PDB file of C-alpha atoms in Angstrom:
ATOM      1  CA  MET A 135     -22.094  -2.801 -62.630  1.00  0.00           C
ATOM      2  CA  ARG A 136     -19.677  -5.658 -61.940  1.00  0.00           C
ATOM      3  CA  PHE A 137     -18.422  -4.864 -58.219  1.00  0.00           C
ATOM      4  CA  ALA A 138     -16.525  -6.788 -55.602  1.00  0.00           C
ATOM      5  CA  VAL A 139     -17.473  -7.343 -51.751  1.00  0.00           C
ATOM      6  CA  ILE A 140     -15.047  -8.584 -49.707  1.00  0.00           C
ATOM      7  CA  SER A 141     -15.139 -10.053 -45.425  1.00  0.00           C
ATOM      8  CA  ASP A 142     -13.623 -11.467 -43.440  1.00  0.00           C
ATOM      9  CA  VAL A 143     -10.607  -9.891 -44.015  1.00  0.00           C
ATOM     10  CA  HIS A 144      -9.662 -10.428 -40.006  1.00  0.00           C
ATOM     11  CA  GLY A 145      -5.833  -9.084 -40.701  1.00  0.00           C
ATOM     12  CA  ASN A 146      -4.349 -11.465 -43.425  1.00  0.00           C
ATOM     13  CA  SER A 147      -2.618  -8.849 -44.679  1.00  0.00           C
ATOM     14  CA  LEU A 148      -0.766 -11.433 -46.943  1.00  0.00           C
ATOM     15  CA  ALA A 149      -4.412 -12.997 -48.334  1.00  0.00           C
ATOM     16  CA  LEU A 150      -5.445  -9.452 -49.165  1.00  0.00           C
ATOM     17  CA  ASP A 151      -3.141  -8.724 -51.348  1.00  0.00           C
ATOM     18  CA  ALA A 152      -3.868 -11.483 -52.829  1.00  0.00           C
ATOM     19  CA  VAL A 153      -7.397 -11.213 -53.156  1.00  0.00           C
ATOM     20  CA  LEU A 154      -7.088  -7.210 -54.388  1.00  0.00           C
ATOM     21  CA  ASP A 155      -4.930  -8.503 -57.392  1.00  0.00           C
ATOM     22  CA  ASP A 156      -7.468 -10.585 -58.541  1.00  0.00           C
ATOM     23  CA  ILE A 157      -9.641  -8.082 -57.882  1.00  0.00           C
ATOM     24  CA  GLY A 158      -7.053  -5.690 -60.393  1.00  0.00           C
ATOM     25  CA  ARG A 159      -8.373  -8.311 -62.931  1.00  0.00           C
ATOM     26  CA  GLN A 160     -12.006  -8.621 -63.052  1.00  0.00           C
ATOM     27  CA  GLY A 161     -12.726  -5.337 -64.319  1.00  0.00           C
ATOM     28  CA  ALA A 162     -14.312  -4.376 -61.048  1.00  0.00           C
ATOM     29  CA  GLU A 163     -15.847  -0.502 -61.065  1.00  0.00           C
ATOM     30  CA  ALA A 164     -15.591  -0.974 -57.253  1.00  0.00           C
ATOM     31  CA  ILE A 165     -15.182  -3.259 -53.807  1.00  0.00           C
ATOM     32  CA  LEU A 166     -17.860  -2.727 -50.892  1.00  0.00           C
ATOM     33  CA  CYS A 167     -15.743  -4.225 -47.791  1.00  0.00           C
ATOM     34  CA  LEU A 168     -18.323  -6.551 -44.542  1.00  0.00           C
ATOM     35  CA  GLY A 169     -16.395  -6.571 -42.031  1.00  0.00           C
ATOM     36  CA  ASP A 170     -14.461  -8.248 -39.237  1.00  0.00           C
ATOM     37  CA  HIS A 171     -10.890  -6.081 -40.489  1.00  0.00           C
ATOM     38  CA  VAL A 172      -8.426  -6.452 -38.723  1.00  0.00           C
ATOM     39  CA  SER A 173      -8.765  -8.765 -36.158  1.00  0.00           C
ATOM     40  CA  GLY A 174      -6.214 -11.628 -36.124  1.00  0.00           C
ATOM     41  CA  PRO A 175      -2.474 -12.403 -35.351  1.00  0.00           C
ATOM     42  CA  VAL A 176      -1.064 -12.171 -39.033  1.00  0.00           C
ATOM     43  CA  ASP A 177      -1.088  -8.695 -39.735  1.00  0.00           C
ATOM     44  CA  PRO A 178      -3.924  -6.050 -38.272  1.00  0.00           C
ATOM     45  CA  ALA A 179      -1.941  -2.647 -40.032  1.00  0.00           C
ATOM     46  CA  GLY A 180      -1.413  -3.606 -42.860  1.00  0.00           C
ATOM     47  CA  ALA A 181      -4.754  -5.255 -43.314  1.00  0.00           C
ATOM     48  CA  ALA A 182      -5.870  -1.588 -41.656  1.00  0.00           C
ATOM     49  CA  GLU A 183      -2.856  -0.166 -43.772  1.00  0.00           C
ATOM     50  CA  ARG A 184      -4.672  -1.409 -47.375  1.00  0.00           C
ATOM     51  CA  LEU A 185      -8.457  -1.750 -46.747  1.00  0.00           C
ATOM     52  CA  MET A 186      -7.891   2.398 -45.964  1.00  0.00           C
ATOM     53  CA  ALA A 187      -6.303   3.178 -49.258  1.00  0.00           C
ATOM     54  CA  LEU A 188      -9.806   1.380 -50.742  1.00  0.00           C
ATOM     55  CA  GLY A 189     -11.730   4.206 -50.196  1.00  0.00           C
ATOM     56  CA  GLY A 190     -15.024   2.329 -50.891  1.00  0.00           C
ATOM     57  CA  ALA A 191     -18.343   1.681 -48.447  1.00  0.00           C
ATOM     58  CA  SER A 192     -17.471  -0.784 -45.816  1.00  0.00           C
ATOM     59  CA  ILE A 193     -18.703  -1.102 -42.271  1.00  0.00           C
ATOM     60  CA  ARG A 194     -17.917  -2.886 -39.165  1.00  0.00           C
ATOM     61  CA  GLY A 195     -18.109  -6.341 -37.855  1.00  0.00           C
ATOM     62  CA  ASN A 196     -18.414  -7.282 -34.331  1.00  0.00           C
ATOM     63  CA  HIS A 197     -14.443  -7.825 -33.948  1.00  0.00           C
ATOM     64  CA  ASP A 198     -14.047  -3.983 -35.417  1.00  0.00           C
ATOM     65  CA  ARG A 199     -16.773  -3.561 -32.072  1.00  0.00           C
ATOM     66  CA  TRP A 200     -14.475  -5.586 -29.339  1.00  0.00           C
ATOM     67  CA  THR A 201     -10.972  -4.745 -30.972  1.00  0.00           C
ATOM     68  CA  LEU A 202     -12.183  -0.623 -30.355  1.00  0.00           C
ATOM     69  CA  ASP A 203     -13.584  -1.517 -27.195  1.00  0.00           C
ATOM     70  CA  LEU A 204     -11.922  -4.776 -25.067  1.00  0.00           C
ATOM     71  CA  SER A 205     -14.217  -4.931 -21.821  1.00  0.00           C
ATOM     72  CA  LEU A 206     -17.210  -5.438 -23.802  1.00  0.00           C
ATOM     73  CA  THR A 207     -18.887  -8.814 -23.984  1.00  0.00           C
ATOM     74  CA  GLY A 208     -16.832 -11.836 -26.844  1.00  0.00           C
ATOM     75  CA  SER A 209     -13.779  -8.837 -26.894  1.00  0.00           C
ATOM     76  CA  GLY A 210     -10.626 -11.842 -27.029  1.00  0.00           C
ATOM     77  CA  LYS A 211      -6.959 -11.679 -27.005  1.00  0.00           C
ATOM     78  CA  ILE A 212      -6.957 -11.301 -29.897  1.00  0.00           C
ATOM     79  CA  ASP A 213      -8.566  -7.899 -30.682  1.00  0.00           C
ATOM     80  CA  ALA A 214      -6.524  -7.092 -27.850  1.00  0.00           C
ATOM     81  CA  PHE A 215      -3.676  -8.070 -30.422  1.00  0.00           C
ATOM     82  CA  ALA A 216      -4.573  -6.299 -33.553  1.00  0.00           C
ATOM     83  CA  ARG A 217      -5.427  -2.686 -31.151  1.00  0.00           C
ATOM     84  CA  SER A 218      -2.481  -2.992 -29.809  1.00  0.00           C
ATOM     85  CA  GLN A 219      -1.157  -3.049 -33.913  1.00  0.00           C
ATOM     86  CA  LEU A 220      -3.380  -0.282 -35.290  1.00  0.00           C
ATOM     87  CA  SER A 221      -2.250   3.270 -35.503  1.00  0.00           C
ATOM     88  CA  GLU A 222      -4.359   6.370 -34.037  1.00  0.00           C
ATOM     89  CA  PRO A 223      -5.606   7.221 -37.238  1.00  0.00           C
ATOM     90  CA  GLN A 224      -6.456   3.781 -38.293  1.00  0.00           C
ATOM     91  CA  LEU A 225      -8.277   2.433 -34.772  1.00  0.00           C
ATOM     92  CA  ALA A 226     -10.017   6.522 -35.280  1.00  0.00           C
ATOM     93  CA  TRP A 227     -11.964   5.152 -39.429  1.00  0.00           C
ATOM     94  CA  LEU A 228     -12.501   1.909 -37.568  1.00  0.00           C
ATOM     95  CA  ALA A 229     -14.548   3.419 -35.463  1.00  0.00           C
ATOM     96  CA  ALA A 230     -15.978   5.775 -37.486  1.00  0.00           C
ATOM     97  CA  LEU A 231     -17.093   2.885 -39.960  1.00  0.00           C
ATOM     98  CA  PRO A 232     -21.613   2.018 -39.600  1.00  0.00           C
ATOM     99  CA  ALA A 233     -22.638  -1.583 -38.495  1.00  0.00           C
ATOM    100  CA  THR A 234     -24.803  -0.796 -41.351  1.00  0.00           C
ATOM    101  CA  LEU A 235     -25.055   1.015 -44.632  1.00  0.00           C
ATOM    102  CA  GLN A 236     -26.917   1.053 -48.224  1.00  0.00           C
ATOM    103  CA  HIS A 237     -24.637   1.724 -52.015  1.00  0.00           C
ATOM    104  CA  ASP A 238     -26.532   3.072 -54.785  1.00  0.00           C
ATOM    105  CA  ASP A 239     -29.639   2.880 -53.569  1.00  0.00           C
ATOM    106  CA  ARG A 240     -29.973  -0.703 -54.243  1.00  0.00           C
ATOM    107  CA  ILE A 241     -27.325  -2.669 -51.489  1.00  0.00           C
ATOM    108  CA  PHE A 242     -27.564  -3.133 -48.603  1.00  0.00           C
ATOM    109  CA  LEU A 243     -24.749  -3.942 -46.617  1.00  0.00           C
ATOM    110  CA  CYS A 244     -24.559  -5.786 -42.945  1.00  0.00           C
ATOM    111  CA  HIS A 245     -21.482  -8.204 -41.013  1.00  0.00           C
ATOM    112  CA  GLY A 246     -23.993 -10.950 -39.317  1.00  0.00           C
ATOM    113  CA  THR A 247     -28.247  -9.667 -40.197  1.00  0.00           C
ATOM    114  CA  PRO A 248     -29.721  -6.783 -40.483  1.00  0.00           C
ATOM    115  CA  VAL A 249     -29.971  -5.554 -37.308  1.00  0.00           C
ATOM    116  CA  ASP A 250     -26.686  -7.661 -35.107  1.00  0.00           C
ATOM    117  CA  ASP A 251     -23.332  -7.920 -35.570  1.00  0.00           C
ATOM    118  CA  GLU A 252     -23.205 -11.197 -34.422  1.00  0.00           C
ATOM    119  CA  THR A 253     -25.912 -13.414 -35.699  1.00  0.00           C
ATOM    120  CA  PRO A 254     -25.587 -14.911 -38.747  1.00  0.00           C
ATOM    121  CA  TRP A 255     -28.184 -15.373 -41.716  1.00  0.00           C
ATOM    122  CA  LEU A 256     -27.397 -17.989 -44.542  1.00  0.00           C
ATOM    123  CA  ASP A 257     -25.968 -20.490 -41.907  1.00  0.00           C
ATOM    124  CA  GLN A 258     -26.519 -21.334 -39.062  1.00  0.00           C
ATOM    125  CA  TYR A 259     -22.644 -21.785 -37.671  1.00  0.00           C
ATOM    126  CA  TYR A 260     -20.793 -24.040 -36.489  1.00  0.00           C
ATOM    127  CA  CYS A 261     -22.160 -27.093 -34.190  1.00  0.00           C
ATOM    128  CA  GLY A 262     -18.826 -29.748 -33.686  1.00  0.00           C
ATOM    129  CA  ARG A 263     -17.197 -28.650 -37.972  1.00  0.00           C
ATOM    130  CA  THR A 264     -21.693 -28.439 -39.360  1.00  0.00           C
ATOM    131  CA  ALA A 265     -22.925 -25.380 -40.312  1.00  0.00           C
ATOM    132  CA  THR A 266     -26.895 -25.283 -41.687  1.00  0.00           C
ATOM    133  CA  LEU A 267     -28.741 -23.141 -44.211  1.00  0.00           C
ATOM    134  CA  PRO A 268     -31.489 -21.832 -42.375  1.00  0.00           C
ATOM    135  CA  SER A 269     -35.275 -22.659 -43.134  1.00  0.00           C
ATOM    136  CA  GLU A 270     -36.644 -20.535 -46.130  1.00  0.00           C
ATOM    137  CA  ALA A 271     -39.504 -18.595 -43.600  1.00  0.00           C
ATOM    138  CA  GLN A 272     -35.713 -17.715 -41.514  1.00  0.00           C
ATOM    139  CA  VAL A 273     -33.711 -16.245 -44.290  1.00  0.00           C
ATOM    140  CA  THR A 274     -37.187 -14.526 -45.904  1.00  0.00           C
ATOM    141  CA  ASP A 275     -37.848 -13.079 -42.490  1.00  0.00           C
ATOM    142  CA  ILE A 276     -35.040 -11.202 -41.654  1.00  0.00           C
ATOM    143  CA  ALA A 277     -35.484  -9.097 -45.488  1.00  0.00           C
ATOM    144  CA  ALA A 278     -38.650  -8.312 -44.592  1.00  0.00           C
ATOM    145  CA  ALA A 279     -38.123  -5.102 -43.885  1.00  0.00           C
ATOM    146  CA  LEU A 280     -35.386  -3.819 -46.606  1.00  0.00           C
ATOM    147  CA  ASP A 281     -36.320  -2.988 -50.249  1.00  0.00           C
ATOM    148  CA  TYR A 282     -33.583  -4.052 -51.470  1.00  0.00           C
ATOM    149  CA  GLU A 283     -32.476  -6.005 -54.935  1.00  0.00           C
ATOM    150  CA  LEU A 284     -29.392  -7.650 -52.902  1.00  0.00           C
ATOM    151  CA  LEU A 285     -28.155  -7.448 -49.657  1.00  0.00           C
ATOM    152  CA  LEU A 286     -24.984  -8.652 -48.657  1.00  0.00           C
ATOM    153  CA  CYS A 287     -23.632 -10.545 -45.286  1.00  0.00           C
ATOM    154  CA  GLY A 288     -20.775 -11.678 -43.840  1.00  0.00           C
ATOM    155  CA  HIS A 289     -19.553 -12.933 -40.950  1.00  0.00           C
ATOM    156  CA  THR A 290     -19.578 -16.553 -41.204  1.00  0.00           C
ATOM    157  CA  HIS A 291     -16.455 -17.224 -43.723  1.00  0.00           C
ATOM    158  CA  ILE A 292     -19.263 -19.188 -45.959  1.00  0.00           C
ATOM    159  CA  PRO A 293     -19.476 -19.350 -49.589  1.00  0.00           C
ATOM    160  CA  ARG A 294     -23.254 -18.546 -50.322  1.00  0.00           C
ATOM    161  CA  SER A 295     -25.923 -16.987 -52.759  1.00  0.00           C
ATOM    162  CA  VAL A 296     -29.735 -17.008 -52.354  1.00  0.00           C
ATOM    163  CA  ARG A 297     -32.144 -15.860 -54.304  1.00  0.00           C
ATOM    164  CA  LEU A 298     -35.723 -14.524 -51.914  1.00  0.00           C
ATOM    165  CA  ALA A 299     -39.266 -15.815 -53.544  1.00  0.00           C
ATOM    166  CA  ASP A 300     -39.921 -12.525 -54.671  1.00  0.00           C
ATOM    167  CA  GLY A 301     -36.558 -12.276 -56.685  1.00  0.00           C
ATOM    168  CA  ARG A 302     -34.314 -10.420 -53.928  1.00  0.00           C
ATOM    169  CA  VAL A 303     -30.581 -11.662 -53.533  1.00  0.00           C
ATOM    170  CA  ILE A 304     -28.802 -12.823 -50.205  1.00  0.00           C
ATOM    171  CA  VAL A 305     -25.434 -12.994 -50.747  1.00  0.00           C
ATOM    172  CA  ASN A 306     -22.435 -14.364 -48.092  1.00  0.00           C
ATOM    173  CA  PRO A 307     -18.603 -13.854 -49.682  1.00  0.00           C
ATOM    174  CA  GLY A 308     -16.867 -15.996 -47.291  1.00  0.00           C
ATOM    175  CA  SER A 309     -13.623 -15.039 -45.839  1.00  0.00           C
ATOM    176  CA  ILE A 310     -11.091 -13.102 -46.887  1.00  0.00           C
ATOM    177  CA  GLY A 311      -8.741 -14.095 -43.962  1.00  0.00           C
ATOM    178  CA  MET A 312      -9.232 -17.109 -42.533  1.00  0.00           C
ATOM    179  CA  GLN A 313     -10.913 -20.493 -43.517  1.00  0.00           C
ATOM    180  CA  LEU A 314     -12.545 -22.612 -40.937  1.00  0.00           C
ATOM    181  CA  VAL A 315     -14.579 -26.023 -42.274  1.00  0.00           C
ATOM    182  CA  ARG A 316     -13.799 -25.216 -47.210  1.00  0.00           C
ATOM    183  CA  GLY A 317     -11.359 -27.645 -46.489  1.00  0.00           C
ATOM    184  CA  SER A 318      -8.618 -24.768 -48.447  1.00  0.00           C
ATOM    185  CA  PRO A 319      -6.780 -23.294 -46.740  1.00  0.00           C
ATOM    186  CA  ASP A 320      -7.526 -20.301 -50.376  1.00  0.00           C
ATOM    187  CA  ALA A 321      -8.962 -16.929 -49.739  1.00  0.00           C
ATOM    188  CA  ARG A 322     -12.953 -15.588 -51.029  1.00  0.00           C
ATOM    189  CA  TYR A 323     -14.149 -13.170 -51.984  1.00  0.00           C
ATOM    190  CA  ALA A 324     -16.980 -12.670 -54.569  1.00  0.00           C
ATOM    191  CA  ILE A 325     -17.730 -10.911 -58.217  1.00  0.00           C
ATOM    192  CA  ILE A 326     -21.775  -9.332 -58.254  1.00  0.00           C
ATOM    193  CA  GLU A 327     -22.141  -7.676 -61.540  1.00  0.00           C
ATOM    194  CA  ARG A 328     -26.187  -6.379 -62.705  1.00  0.00           C
ATOM    195  CA  ARG A 329     -26.889  -7.140 -66.115  1.00  0.00           C
ATOM    196  CA  SER A 330     -30.507  -7.993 -67.504  1.00  0.00           C
ATOM    197  CA  ALA A 331     -31.550 -10.877 -66.625  1.00  0.00           C
ATOM    198  CA  GLY A 332     -31.181 -10.221 -62.629  1.00  0.00           C
ATOM    199  CA  TRP A 333     -27.146  -9.608 -59.758  1.00  0.00           C
ATOM    200  CA  TYR A 334     -25.082 -12.799 -60.922  1.00  0.00           C
ATOM    201  CA  THR A 335     -22.450 -13.293 -58.899  1.00  0.00           C
ATOM    202  CA  THR A 336     -19.375 -15.388 -58.111  1.00  0.00           C
ATOM    203  CA  LEU A 337     -17.975 -16.484 -55.190  1.00  0.00           C
ATOM    204  CA  LEU A 338     -13.929 -16.918 -56.626  1.00  0.00           C
ATOM    205  CA  ALA A 339     -11.333 -18.961 -53.733  1.00  0.00           C
ATOM    206  CA  VAL A 340      -7.834 -16.844 -53.921  1.00  0.00           C
ATOM    207  CA  PRO A 341      -4.519 -19.090 -53.304  1.00  0.00           C
ATOM    208  CA  TYR A 342      -1.954 -17.332 -51.375  1.00  0.00           C
ATOM    209  CA  ASP A 343       1.192 -18.044 -48.988  1.00  0.00           C
ATOM    210  CA  HIS A 344      -0.710 -18.976 -46.525  1.00  0.00           C
ATOM    211  CA  GLU A 345       2.754 -20.829 -44.618  1.00  0.00           C
ATOM    212  CA  ALA A 346       4.059 -17.326 -44.680  1.00  0.00           C
ATOM    213  CA  ALA A 347       0.518 -15.684 -43.189  1.00  0.00           C
ATOM    214  CA  ALA A 348       1.169 -19.408 -40.367  1.00  0.00           C
ATOM    215  CA  ARG A 349       4.936 -18.519 -39.768  1.00  0.00           C
ATOM    216  CA  LEU A 350       3.578 -14.683 -39.349  1.00  0.00           C
ATOM    217  CA  ALA A 351       0.468 -15.698 -36.762  1.00  0.00           C
ATOM    218  CA  ALA A 352       3.289 -18.547 -34.968  1.00  0.00           C
ATOM    219  CA  GLY A 353       5.923 -15.539 -34.382  1.00  0.00           C
ATOM    220  CA  ASN A 354       2.349 -13.014 -32.635  1.00  0.00           C
ATOM    221  CA  GLY A 355       1.965 -15.404 -30.188  1.00  0.00           C
ATOM    222  CA  PHE A 356      -0.445 -17.530 -31.997  1.00  0.00           C
ATOM    223  CA  PRO A 357       0.384 -20.650 -33.619  1.00  0.00           C
ATOM    224  CA  GLN A 358      -2.646 -22.040 -32.442  1.00  0.00           C
ATOM    225  CA  TRP A 359      -4.355 -20.899 -35.726  1.00  0.00           C
ATOM    226  CA  ALA A 360      -2.071 -22.450 -38.004  1.00  0.00           C
ATOM    227  CA  ALA A 361      -4.050 -25.602 -38.653  1.00  0.00           C
ATOM    228  CA  SER A 362      -7.143 -23.020 -40.436  1.00  0.00           C
ATOM    229  CA  LEU A 363      -4.704 -21.419 -42.543  1.00  0.00           C
ATOM    230  CA  THR A 364      -2.657 -23.261 -43.685  1.00  0.00           C
ATOM    231  CA  SER A 365      -5.406 -26.249 -43.952  1.00  0.00           C
ATOM    232  CA  GLY A 366      -9.022 -24.775 -43.611  1.00  0.00           C
ATOM    233  CA  TRP A 367     -10.578 -28.595 -42.795  1.00  0.00           C
ATOM    234  CA  VAL A 368     -10.979 -27.475 -38.506  1.00  0.00           C
ATOM    235  CA  GLY A 369     -13.465 -25.697 -37.332  1.00  0.00           C
ATOM    236  CA  PRO A 370     -13.919 -22.660 -34.897  1.00  0.00           C
ATOM    237  CA  GLU A 371     -11.859 -24.484 -32.428  1.00  0.00           C
ATOM    238  CA  SER A 372      -8.469 -24.435 -34.185  1.00  0.00           C
ATOM    239  CA  LEU A 373      -8.253 -20.658 -32.992  1.00  0.00           C
ATOM    240  CA  GLY A 374      -8.956 -21.281 -28.834  1.00  0.00           C
TER     241      GLY A 374
END
């Protein structure tokens, strides 16, 4: 079993295209998607079109909820922009996505944690420019009720693979569409493979035309996203 895990596309179809092209070279049998698909200033509709065409296992994230219901606390201008770009079939697809999902009996998908799509699991982010791995007890407690070999999460945009004392593995593939304090604008995703010795995780960074993405963001009225899209050095304050 060899598959790709993607998360937090945030409407960046240019980054998504580069990752999908790379996945095609990896021999992955499936693509699992962990939410926050469309909320971003580059190309929400194009990202939705590509993700819908994949037809694989997919869940929603907090920004997907906020895009669907702009009255929710947390919803902002970027979610309203994404909603304005999506067709009715695309909104219906987004609304039909589950909050969590079981895949192949051994794999569990969530966006933040299994019970909350806004709570980070593997990183406590951000205090200024710093993201911190929580304690082993904190990470393990969240996984207590989950009898799966592999647990997948997104939300923090920080790639990380953690192995618990009982052998279970938790993986965050990072973000495809928006890099914060990564020191690179490259799109992030993961390839995971089940071998006889257990789960093998490869965290990848894929270059793409981030300058073009920044121009699209500015043209759509969000020039403040340029620092994140073109460098990856800045923190979330750059998106304000």
